[in-house]
Short mmCIF file of C-alpha atoms in Angstrom, two decimals:
data_model
loop_
_atom_site.label_atom_id
_atom_site.label_comp_id
_atom_site.label_asym_id
_atom_site.label_seq_id
_atom_site.Cartn_x
_atom_site.Cartn_y
_atom_site.Cartn_z
CA MET A 1 0.00 0.00 0.00
CA PHE A 2 2.78 2.43 0.89
CA LEU A 3 4.65 1.58 -2.32
CA LEU A 4 1.60 2.43 -4.40
CA ALA A 5 0.96 5.64 -2.46
CA ILE A 6 4.54 6.92 -2.73
CA THR A 7 4.60 6.10 -6.45
CA CYS A 8 1.46 8.20 -6.93
CA ALA A 9 3.11 10.99 -4.94
CA TYR A 10 6.10 10.84 -7.30
CA VAL A 11 3.74 11.07 -10.26
CA ALA A 12 2.01 14.09 -8.73
CA LYS A 13 5.19 15.99 -7.90
CA THR A 14 6.81 15.39 -11.30
CA LEU A 15 3.51 16.31 -12.98
CA SER A 16 3.55 19.70 -11.23
CA GLY A 17 7.24 20.32 -11.93
CA SER A 18 7.10 19.49 -15.64
CA TYR A 19 3.95 21.57 -16.11
CA MET A 20 5.57 24.58 -14.42
CA ASN A 21 8.66 24.39 -16.63
CA SER A 22 6.48 24.13 -19.73
CA MET A 23 4.35 27.18 -18.87
CA LEU A 24 7.16 29.70 -18.31
CA THR A 25 6.65 31.36 -21.69
CA GLN A 26 2.89 31.67 -21.11
CA ILE A 27 3.49 33.22 -17.68
CA GLU A 28 5.97 35.67 -19.21
CA ARG A 29 3.40 36.85 -21.76
CA GLN A 30 0.50 36.93 -19.29
CA PHE A 31 2.28 39.27 -16.87
CA ASN A 32 4.47 41.09 -19.43
CA ILE A 33 7.69 40.46 -17.50
CA PRO A 34 11.25 39.86 -18.77
CA THR A 35 12.74 36.40 -19.09
CA SER A 36 15.19 36.99 -16.25
CA LEU A 37 12.27 37.53 -13.85
CA VAL A 38 10.61 34.37 -15.16
CA GLY A 39 13.87 32.55 -14.44
CA PHE A 40 13.79 33.83 -10.87
CA ILE A 41 10.22 32.54 -10.49
CA ASN A 42 11.34 29.15 -11.77
CA GLY A 43 14.34 29.06 -9.43
CA SER A 44 12.18 29.90 -6.43
CA PHE A 45 11.25 26.21 -6.22
CA GLU A 46 14.78 25.44 -4.98
CA ILE A 47 14.38 28.21 -2.41
CA GLY A 48 11.44 26.28 -0.98
CA ASN A 49 13.56 23.12 -0.87
CA LEU A 50 16.32 25.01 0.90
CA LEU A 51 13.97 26.20 3.64
CA LEU A 52 12.89 22.73 4.77
CA LEU A 53 15.42 20.15 3.62
CA ILE A 54 17.72 20.52 6.62
CA PHE A 55 14.80 19.96 8.99
CA VAL A 56 13.67 16.89 7.04
CA SER A 57 17.19 15.43 6.92
CA TYR A 58 17.67 15.67 10.68
CA PHE A 59 14.23 15.10 12.17
CA GLY A 60 12.27 13.34 9.45
CA THR A 61 12.92 9.77 10.60
CA LYS A 62 11.92 10.60 14.19
CA LEU A 63 8.41 11.72 13.20
CA HIS A 64 5.47 9.98 11.54
CA ARG A 65 6.89 9.74 8.03
CA PRO A 66 3.73 8.80 6.10
CA ILE A 67 1.81 11.71 7.65
CA MET A 68 4.68 14.09 6.86
CA ILE A 69 4.61 12.95 3.23
CA GLY A 70 0.82 13.45 3.15
CA VAL A 71 1.17 16.96 4.58
CA GLY A 72 3.81 17.67 1.93
CA CYS A 73 1.39 16.67 -0.82
CA VAL A 74 -1.29 18.96 0.65
CA VAL A 75 1.21 21.84 0.78
CA MET A 76 2.11 21.20 -2.87
CA SER A 77 -1.58 21.36 -3.71
CA LEU A 78 -1.86 24.70 -1.92
CA GLY A 79 1.11 26.05 -3.88
CA CYS A 80 -0.37 24.98 -7.21
CA PHE A 81 -3.71 26.59 -6.35
CA LEU A 82 -1.95 29.82 -5.36
CA GLN A 83 -0.16 29.86 -8.71
CA SER A 84 -3.48 29.76 -10.58
CA LEU A 85 -5.08 32.47 -8.42
CA PRO A 86 -3.94 35.54 -10.45
CA HIS A 87 -6.16 34.50 -13.36
CA PHE A 88 -9.25 35.00 -11.21
CA LEU A 89 -8.05 38.31 -9.73
CA MET A 90 -6.62 40.30 -12.63
CA GLY A 91 -9.43 40.09 -15.17
CA ARG A 92 -9.20 39.39 -18.88
CA TYR A 93 -5.96 39.29 -20.82
CA GLU A 94 -5.53 42.26 -23.15
CA TYR A 95 -3.12 41.75 -26.02
CA GLU A 96 -1.64 44.47 -28.18
CA SER A 97 -3.84 45.20 -31.16
CA THR A 98 -2.10 48.47 -32.09
CA VAL A 99 1.47 49.70 -32.12
CA SER A 100 2.43 52.16 -29.42
CA VAL A 101 5.49 54.38 -29.60
CA SER A 102 7.76 55.60 -26.86
CA GLY A 103 10.46 58.19 -27.19
CA ASN A 104 13.40 55.76 -27.37
CA LEU A 105 12.01 53.66 -30.23
CA SER A 106 13.13 54.10 -33.82
CA SER A 107 11.06 53.69 -36.94
CA ASP A 108 12.92 50.47 -37.71
CA SER A 109 10.84 48.72 -35.06
CA PHE A 110 7.70 49.12 -37.17
CA LEU A 111 8.78 47.86 -40.58
CA CYS A 112 6.36 44.94 -40.52
CA VAL A 113 2.92 46.42 -39.86
CA GLU A 114 -0.19 44.94 -41.37
CA ASN A 115 -1.49 46.82 -44.48
CA GLY A 116 1.48 49.17 -44.22
CA THR A 117 -0.23 51.46 -41.71
CA GLN A 118 0.68 52.41 -38.17
CA ILE A 119 -1.77 53.25 -35.43
CA PHE A 120 -0.24 55.22 -32.60
CA ARG A 121 -1.61 55.69 -29.11
CA PRO A 122 -0.60 58.57 -26.86
CA THR A 123 1.70 57.71 -24.01
CA GLU A 124 0.05 57.91 -20.61
CA ASP A 125 1.67 58.84 -17.33
CA PRO A 126 4.17 56.05 -16.46
CA SER A 127 3.26 56.22 -12.78
CA GLU A 128 -0.27 55.04 -13.58
CA CYS A 129 1.11 51.94 -15.28
CA VAL A 130 3.26 51.02 -12.28
CA LYS A 131 0.30 51.37 -9.94
CA GLU A 132 -1.84 48.87 -11.86
CA VAL A 133 -2.84 45.91 -9.71
CA LYS A 134 -2.07 43.34 -12.40
CA SER A 135 1.55 44.51 -12.67
CA PHE A 136 2.53 42.57 -9.53
CA MET A 137 0.25 39.55 -9.84
CA TRP A 138 3.28 37.44 -10.75
CA VAL A 139 4.16 37.50 -7.02
CA TYR A 140 1.39 34.94 -6.47
CA VAL A 141 3.11 32.58 -8.89
CA LEU A 142 6.45 33.18 -7.16
CA VAL A 143 5.10 32.48 -3.66
CA GLY A 144 3.12 29.49 -4.92
CA ASN A 145 6.25 27.97 -6.44
CA ILE A 146 8.14 28.43 -3.16
CA ILE A 147 5.32 26.70 -1.27
CA ARG A 148 5.33 23.89 -3.82
CA GLY A 149 9.06 23.42 -3.21
CA ILE A 150 8.47 23.25 0.53
CA GLY A 151 5.79 20.61 0.10
CA GLU A 152 7.87 18.42 -2.19
CA THR A 153 10.86 18.29 0.17
CA PRO A 154 9.84 15.34 2.43
CA ILE A 155 8.58 13.03 -0.33
CA MET A 156 11.82 11.54 -1.65
CA PRO A 157 14.05 11.25 1.48
CA LEU A 158 11.32 10.07 3.83
CA GLY A 159 9.69 7.77 1.28
CA ILE A 160 12.89 5.95 0.36
CA SER A 161 14.08 5.70 3.99
CA TYR A 162 10.69 4.26 5.00
CA ILE A 163 11.03 1.52 2.38
CA GLU A 164 14.62 0.69 3.32
CA ASP A 165 13.75 0.42 7.01
CA PHE A 166 10.95 -2.13 6.60
CA ALA A 167 11.74 -3.96 3.36
CA LYS A 168 14.13 -6.84 2.77
CA SER A 169 17.57 -5.72 1.72
CA GLU A 170 17.25 -7.74 -1.50
CA ASN A 171 13.84 -6.22 -2.29
CA SER A 172 14.48 -2.55 -1.56
CA PRO A 173 16.36 -1.90 -4.86
CA LEU A 174 13.36 -3.23 -6.77
CA TYR A 175 10.93 -1.08 -4.79
CA ILE A 176 13.06 2.04 -5.24
CA GLY A 177 13.40 1.32 -8.94
CA PHE A 178 9.63 0.97 -9.18
CA ILE A 179 9.19 4.37 -7.52
CA GLU A 180 11.72 6.04 -9.79
CA THR A 181 10.09 4.48 -12.82
CA GLY A 182 6.75 5.87 -11.67
CA ALA A 183 8.29 9.32 -12.09
CA ILE A 184 8.17 8.79 -15.88
CA ILE A 185 4.41 9.03 -15.90
CA GLY A 186 4.35 12.44 -14.22
CA PRO A 187 6.40 14.38 -16.79
CA LEU A 188 4.59 12.70 -19.68
CA ILE A 189 1.19 13.67 -18.29
CA GLY A 190 2.46 17.12 -17.38
CA LEU A 191 3.78 17.83 -20.87
CA LEU A 192 0.59 16.54 -22.49
CA LEU A 193 -1.49 18.72 -20.16
CA ALA A 194 0.72 21.74 -20.88
CA SER A 195 0.48 21.15 -24.62
CA PHE A 196 -3.31 21.04 -24.37
CA CYS A 197 -3.57 24.15 -22.16
CA ALA A 198 -1.18 26.16 -24.35
CA ASN A 199 -3.52 25.58 -27.31
CA VAL A 200 -6.57 26.88 -25.41
CA TYR A 201 -7.01 30.63 -25.06
CA VAL A 202 -6.39 31.97 -21.56
CA ASP A 203 -9.86 33.51 -21.17
CA ILE A 204 -11.77 30.55 -22.59
CA GLY A 205 -15.39 30.66 -21.50
CA SER A 206 -15.45 34.43 -20.92
CA VAL A 207 -14.68 35.62 -24.45
CA ASN A 208 -15.77 34.56 -27.90
CA THR A 209 -12.75 32.90 -29.47
CA ASP A 210 -14.14 33.57 -32.96
CA ASP A 211 -13.50 37.28 -32.41
CA LEU A 212 -9.82 36.79 -31.66
CA THR A 213 -7.37 38.23 -34.17
CA ILE A 214 -4.40 36.15 -32.95
CA THR A 215 -3.59 32.44 -33.30
CA PRO A 216 -1.49 30.05 -31.17
CA THR A 217 1.54 30.77 -33.37
CA ASP A 218 1.38 34.48 -32.53
CA THR A 219 3.88 35.72 -29.93
CA ARG A 220 1.03 37.55 -28.17
CA TRP A 221 -0.97 34.35 -27.64
CA VAL A 222 -1.40 33.18 -24.05
CA GLY A 223 -2.76 29.71 -23.30
CA ALA A 224 -4.90 28.61 -20.36
CA TRP A 225 -1.90 28.24 -18.06
CA TRP A 226 -4.06 28.51 -14.92
CA PHE A 227 -6.15 25.43 -15.74
CA GLY A 228 -3.21 23.03 -15.50
CA PHE A 229 -2.27 24.32 -12.05
CA LEU A 230 -5.77 23.58 -10.83
CA VAL A 231 -5.46 20.03 -12.19
CA CYS A 232 -2.09 19.63 -10.42
CA ALA A 233 -3.62 20.91 -7.18
CA GLY A 234 -6.41 18.33 -7.36
CA VAL A 235 -4.01 15.46 -8.13
CA ASN A 236 -1.76 16.35 -5.19
CA VAL A 237 -4.71 16.43 -2.79
CA LEU A 238 -5.88 13.00 -3.92
CA THR A 239 -2.41 11.46 -3.54
CA ALA A 240 -2.15 12.81 0.02
CA ILE A 241 -5.20 10.91 1.33
CA PRO A 242 -3.68 7.38 1.69
CA PHE A 243 -0.70 8.58 3.73
CA PHE A 244 -2.89 9.70 6.64
CA PHE A 245 -4.09 6.09 7.12
CA LEU A 246 -0.68 4.39 7.08
CA PRO A 247 1.09 3.38 10.33
CA LYS A 248 4.25 4.97 11.61
CA THR A 249 6.11 1.64 11.43
CA LEU A 250 5.60 -1.57 9.50
CA PRO A 251 6.64 -5.17 10.26
CA LYS A 252 10.05 -5.94 8.88
CA GLU A 253 9.48 -7.85 5.67
CA GLY A 254 10.13 -11.57 6.18
CA LEU A 255 10.90 -11.30 9.91
CA THR A 256 8.72 -11.88 12.97
CA ASP A 257 10.60 -10.12 15.80
CA ASN A 258 10.03 -6.73 14.25
CA ALA A 259 10.71 -4.30 17.11
CA GLU A 260 14.12 -5.64 18.08
CA VAL A 261 15.27 -6.17 14.50
CA THR A 262 14.16 -2.71 13.39
CA LYS A 263 15.98 -1.10 16.32
CA ASN A 264 19.17 -3.02 15.57
CA ASP A 265 18.96 -2.15 11.87
CA LYS A 266 18.59 1.54 12.65
CA GLU A 267 21.57 1.48 14.98
CA GLU A 268 23.71 -0.31 12.40
CA LYS A 269 22.69 2.14 9.67
CA GLN A 270 23.44 5.14 11.88
CA LYS A 271 26.90 3.77 12.65
CA GLU A 272 27.54 3.10 8.97
CA VAL A 273 26.34 6.56 7.98
CA LYS A 274 28.60 8.21 10.57
CA LYS A 275 31.57 6.14 9.44
CA GLU A 276 30.93 6.92 5.79
CA LYS A 277 30.45 10.63 6.49
CA ASP A 278 33.70 10.84 8.45
CA GLY A 279 35.51 9.09 5.63
CA ILE A 280 34.11 11.45 3.02
CA THR A 281 34.30 14.79 4.81
CA LYS A 282 37.44 14.38 6.92
CA GLY A 283 39.36 11.46 5.57
CA LYS A 284 40.96 10.33 2.37
CA TYR A 285 37.92 11.09 0.18
CA LYS A 286 37.72 14.80 1.03
CA HIS A 287 39.07 15.98 -2.33
CA PHE A 288 37.00 13.37 -4.12
CA LYS A 289 33.87 14.86 -2.55
CA PHE A 290 34.93 18.41 -3.44
CA TYR A 291 35.38 17.64 -7.14
CA THR A 292 32.23 15.51 -7.30
CA ILE A 293 30.07 18.32 -5.94
CA HIS A 294 31.48 20.84 -8.39
CA GLU A 295 30.99 18.50 -11.32
CA ASN A 296 27.34 17.97 -10.39
CA VAL A 297 26.74 21.69 -9.86
CA ILE A 298 28.06 22.54 -13.32
CA GLN A 299 26.10 19.74 -14.96
CA PHE A 300 22.93 20.78 -13.13
CA ASN A 301 23.32 24.37 -14.33
CA ALA A 302 23.49 23.20 -17.93
CA PHE A 303 20.47 20.92 -17.49
CA VAL A 304 18.30 23.60 -15.85
CA ASN A 305 19.08 26.12 -18.58
CA MET A 306 18.26 23.70 -21.38
CA ILE A 307 15.01 22.34 -19.97
CA SER A 308 13.60 25.67 -18.72
CA PHE A 309 13.82 27.56 -22.00
CA MET A 310 13.35 24.75 -24.51
CA PRO A 311 9.75 25.75 -25.45
CA LYS A 312 10.82 29.35 -26.09
CA TYR A 313 13.74 28.17 -28.21
CA LEU A 314 11.57 25.89 -30.34
CA GLU A 315 9.02 28.68 -30.84
CA GLN A 316 11.59 31.25 -31.92
CA GLN A 317 13.86 29.03 -34.02
CA TYR A 318 11.32 26.87 -35.83
CA GLY A 319 8.18 28.97 -35.75
CA LYS A 320 6.26 26.42 -33.71
CA SER A 321 3.29 27.25 -31.56
CA ALA A 322 3.63 26.93 -27.80
CA SER A 323 1.52 23.79 -27.88
CA ASP A 324 3.69 22.11 -30.52
CA ALA A 325 6.91 23.16 -28.78
CA ILE A 326 5.80 21.63 -25.48
CA PHE A 327 4.68 18.47 -27.24
CA LEU A 328 8.11 18.11 -28.85
CA MET A 329 9.70 18.18 -25.40
CA GLU A 330 8.16 14.77 -24.78
CA CYS A 331 10.58 13.30 -27.29
CA ASN A 332 13.42 13.96 -24.84
CA LYS A 333 15.10 10.57 -24.49
CA SER A 334 16.42 11.40 -21.00
CA TYR A 335 13.20 9.99 -19.53
CA MET A 336 13.90 6.55 -20.98
CA TRP A 337 16.77 5.77 -18.60
CA LYS A 338 14.24 5.13 -15.85
CA ILE A 339 12.80 2.20 -17.82
CA SER A 340 16.22 0.55 -17.81
CA LEU A 341 16.49 1.42 -14.12
CA LEU A 342 13.47 -0.75 -13.29
CA ALA A 343 14.82 -3.64 -15.37
CA ALA A 344 18.28 -3.33 -13.78
CA THR A 345 16.94 -3.32 -10.24
CA TRP A 346 14.68 -6.31 -10.96
CA LEU A 347 17.58 -8.30 -12.40
CA ALA A 348 19.77 -7.31 -9.47
CA THR A 349 17.10 -8.47 -7.04
CA VAL A 350 16.73 -11.83 -8.77
CA ARG A 351 20.50 -12.34 -8.82
CA LEU A 352 20.83 -11.44 -5.15
CA LYS A 353 17.87 -13.56 -4.08
CA TYR A 354 18.84 -16.79 -5.80
CA GLY A 355 22.61 -16.45 -5.72
CA THR A 356 24.38 -19.21 -3.76
CA LEU A 357 27.46 -18.81 -1.62
CA CYS A 358 28.72 -22.35 -2.27
CA ILE A 359 29.47 -22.89 -5.94
CA LYS A 360 29.16 -26.51 -6.93
CA PRO A 361 32.10 -28.07 -8.76
CA GLU A 362 30.07 -28.63 -11.93
CA GLU A 363 29.14 -24.90 -11.98
CA LYS A 364 32.72 -23.71 -11.93
CA SER A 365 33.43 -20.55 -13.89
CA LEU A 366 34.87 -20.98 -17.37
CA GLY A 367 36.83 -17.75 -17.55
CA VAL A 368 38.17 -14.67 -15.86
CA GLY A 369 35.43 -12.45 -17.30
CA LEU A 370 32.68 -14.21 -15.40
CA HIS A 371 34.56 -13.85 -12.14
CA THR A 372 34.89 -10.13 -12.76
CA PHE A 373 31.20 -9.83 -13.65
CA CYS A 374 30.03 -11.62 -10.51
CA THR A 375 32.05 -9.41 -8.23
CA ARG A 376 31.12 -6.22 -10.04
CA ILE A 377 27.39 -6.88 -10.02
CA PHE A 378 27.31 -7.37 -6.26
CA GLU A 379 29.30 -4.17 -5.80
CA LYS A 380 26.69 -2.29 -7.85
CA ILE A 381 23.84 -3.85 -5.89
CA GLU A 382 25.42 -2.85 -2.59
CA MET A 383 26.09 0.67 -3.81
CA PHE A 384 22.47 1.11 -4.97
CA SER A 385 20.93 -0.30 -1.81
CA ASN A 386 23.01 2.05 0.35
CA ARG A 387 22.29 5.10 -1.79
CA THR A 388 20.14 6.79 0.86
CA MET A 389 22.93 6.65 3.44
CA TYR A 390 25.38 8.26 1.05
CA LEU A 391 22.86 10.98 0.17
CA ASN A 392 22.26 11.68 3.85
CA SER A 393 25.98 11.91 4.51
CA TYR A 394 26.18 14.60 1.86
CA LEU A 395 23.02 16.43 2.93
CA VAL A 396 24.00 16.85 6.55
CA ASP A 397 27.15 18.65 5.49
CA GLY A 398 26.17 22.34 5.30
CA PHE A 399 28.56 23.36 2.53
CA SER A 400 27.68 20.49 0.20
CA PHE A 401 23.96 20.88 0.87
CA SER A 402 23.95 24.61 0.15
CA LEU A 403 26.07 24.26 -2.97
CA LEU A 404 23.91 21.53 -4.48
CA ILE A 405 20.61 23.33 -3.83
CA VAL A 406 21.72 26.88 -4.70
CA ALA A 407 22.96 25.63 -8.07
CA GLY A 408 19.37 25.61 -9.33
CA ILE A 409 18.53 29.15 -8.20
CA PRO A 410 20.92 31.41 -10.18
CA ALA A 411 21.00 29.29 -13.35
CA PRO A 412 17.60 30.31 -14.83
CA ILE A 413 18.15 33.92 -13.72
CA TYR A 414 21.44 34.58 -15.52
CA PHE A 415 20.38 32.48 -18.49
CA GLY A 416 17.13 34.46 -18.74
CA ALA A 417 19.11 37.70 -18.64
CA LEU A 418 21.27 36.47 -21.52
CA VAL A 419 18.14 35.55 -23.48
CA ASP A 420 16.75 39.05 -22.86
CA SER A 421 19.92 40.52 -24.36
CA THR A 422 18.99 38.99 -27.74
CA CYS A 423 15.56 40.69 -27.85
CA LEU A 424 14.86 42.81 -30.96
CA HIS A 425 11.39 44.09 -30.13
CA TRP A 426 9.73 44.41 -26.74
CA GLY A 427 6.02 44.41 -26.12
CA THR A 428 4.56 47.59 -24.67
CA LEU A 429 2.25 48.24 -21.75
CA LYS A 430 -0.58 50.76 -21.78
CA CYS A 431 1.66 53.59 -20.64
CA GLY A 432 4.47 52.78 -23.05
CA GLU A 433 6.77 50.78 -20.79
CA SER A 434 8.38 47.64 -22.14
CA GLY A 435 6.75 44.31 -21.39
CA ALA A 436 7.61 40.82 -22.56
CA CYS A 437 9.87 40.31 -25.55
CA ARG A 438 8.07 39.57 -28.83
CA ILE A 439 10.91 39.00 -31.31
CA TYR A 440 14.41 37.65 -30.65
CA ASP A 441 17.58 37.63 -32.71
CA SER A 442 17.43 33.97 -33.72
CA THR A 443 21.17 33.69 -34.40
CA ASN A 444 22.33 35.09 -31.06
CA PHE A 445 19.57 33.20 -29.24
CA ARG A 446 20.79 29.96 -30.78
CA TYR A 447 24.39 30.69 -29.81
CA ILE A 448 23.39 31.35 -26.20
CA TYR A 449 20.93 28.46 -25.86
CA LEU A 450 23.27 25.85 -27.32
CA GLY A 451 26.66 27.40 -26.62
CA LEU A 452 26.40 28.12 -22.90
CA PRO A 453 25.21 24.63 -21.86
CA ALA A 454 27.87 23.12 -24.11
CA ALA A 455 30.54 25.24 -22.42
CA LEU A 456 29.24 24.29 -18.98
CA ARG A 457 29.21 20.59 -19.79
CA GLY A 458 32.69 20.84 -21.26
CA SER A 459 34.03 22.58 -18.16
CA SER A 460 32.50 19.83 -15.98
CA TYR A 461 35.11 17.44 -17.39
CA ILE A 462 37.84 19.32 -15.49
CA PRO A 463 36.70 18.10 -12.04
CA ALA A 464 35.82 14.74 -13.62
CA PHE A 465 39.43 14.25 -14.72
CA SER A 466 40.57 15.33 -11.26
CA ILE A 467 38.36 12.61 -9.76
CA LEU A 468 39.87 10.07 -12.14
CA ALA A 469 43.38 11.13 -11.15
CA ILE A 470 42.53 10.76 -7.44
CA LEU A 471 41.11 7.28 -7.99
CA ARG A 472 44.16 6.18 -9.96
CA LYS A 473 46.44 7.34 -7.16
CA ARG A 474 44.46 5.25 -4.71
CA ARG A 475 45.64 2.03 -6.40
CA LEU A 476 48.29 0.19 -4.45
CA PRO A 477 51.78 -0.30 -5.95
CA GLY A 478 51.90 -3.32 -8.20
CA GLU A 479 48.13 -3.77 -8.10
CA ASP A 480 46.55 -4.51 -11.45
CA VAL A 481 43.60 -6.30 -12.92
CA SER A 482 45.30 -9.69 -12.88
CA SER A 483 46.09 -9.49 -9.16
CA GLY A 484 42.47 -8.58 -8.42
CA THR A 485 41.30 -11.47 -10.52
CA MET A 486 43.66 -13.88 -8.78
CA LEU A 487 42.29 -12.74 -5.43
CA VAL A 488 38.73 -13.38 -6.54
CA GLU A 489 39.68 -16.81 -7.90
CA ALA A 490 41.39 -17.69 -4.61
CA LYS A 491 38.25 -16.74 -2.66
CA LEU A 492 36.06 -18.81 -4.95
CA ILE A 493 38.35 -21.84 -4.74
CA GLY A 494 38.37 -21.57 -0.95
CA LYS A 495 34.59 -21.43 -0.93
CA GLU A 496 34.44 -24.53 -3.16
CA ASN A 497 36.75 -26.45 -0.81
CA GLU A 498 34.61 -25.39 2.14
CA CYS A 499 31.52 -26.71 0.39
CA LYS A 500 33.25 -30.00 -0.39
CA ASP A 501 34.19 -30.39 3.29
CA MET A 502 30.60 -29.73 4.29
CA HIS A 503 29.32 -32.40 1.90
CA GLN A 504 31.90 -34.93 3.11
CA ASN A 505 31.14 -34.27 6.77
CA SER A 506 27.43 -34.70 6.20
CA LYS A 507 28.12 -37.99 4.38
CA VAL A 508 30.20 -39.33 7.32
CA LEU A 509 27.50 -38.37 9.77
CA ASN A 510 24.88 -40.16 7.71
CA ASP A 511 27.01 -43.34 7.65
CA ASP A 512 27.47 -43.27 11.44
CA GLU A 513 23.75 -42.81 12.00
CA LEU A 514 23.01 -45.77 9.71
CA LYS A 515 25.48 -48.02 11.60
CA THR A 516 23.94 -47.03 14.94
CA LYS A 517 20.44 -47.91 13.76
CA LEU A 518 21.61 -51.32 12.48
#
């Protein structure tokens, strides 16, 4: 029951996140704000994570974890509802039907005007424009995104730790893989929902769409961005309900003496976490940790920039509508790795469950490669099953925690500012002030969108090579692949001899029992 509930929570949280990233362009046009401000709104989600993640890391396991996850889902629902609220407060969307002129604009900005005519409106007092209520309605979206980040914080760490505490060690990788695979469904549904909403006019139901003079391919078009947030709010509320009926603890899977075993497991895990943390932060792996964090920060910056502004790039470069651009995002093959993750964890579980410690003589390995494979696969299984402990050892370190989370906050801001620098024509507000950008320099936009992430990913290889150099120095003198293989073969031969002795001893015992009976 908990596995199904936490999988649904993963679907709900990834649904909300993918929908938010897909609607950034619509939000920019609705509120007539620059791209850099939209990037700040998008990065505010990490601010919400930052506010609560330390508390969850330290005190989450001491509280009622299912209820905390349920409360997190309710908080996410509240954030999504708050993000949709400006639509009901600011009235109808008014797009530019005429060309307005301000003193700093040249005639070159109006070369392409329908029927070769220009209709000018007098410039009003700029102070009146600033005082409009709708000018600051984007604050609701900002605060709602922060609240959504706060609500999402306890789902992953508490959900995975709950499974690892009460599931068999050989089954927990399969369960975690199932949860991670469930996260595929959320982005797919979110992108489909965003594609549908972007094709529907923002004021559907209150205006006659036949009277509209713009189409979805127009840069002034705004889709029904608010509707998707209401859907996300409803989904998050529904996923929160089962968690309030789940117990604080569960019987250890496959064991009867649950209380004592669970207590011993927790103590062993705490000791192992402390030992691992000391080894990483203070011991021989200190530099390894430093370079690993920096590599991930750089890679995360490149990923955030690419995924946040992909719809805008597809619209500007290929003339696609917002709906088509969002739909094309679904072709991103990065989601497919989670399918292989489920298969890998299932195979690992089967191998670990039915593997035997005593290899029979007739099942002796035929080559060195198989020995290497057997040892490597168990190393991978152990590393995956202990993933939560390693994550916790990183999270409790203040520097690492801050660096990893803050990486997602400035990335969309500075990237949005660079995108704004390529703008050729800005939209205008009623009083003549600039609003959202309407036309970009496609060449410079392409250089920035593709060039900056490429440079970031390329620079991430510098700490990666440093990590490789550290690992190569860790090898003992004279140690090579053959010596490692000989060690593995010696262990396997010793295990075979031990099994033979066990079989012979049991045979002698059986003979003695038979003689006694006779």
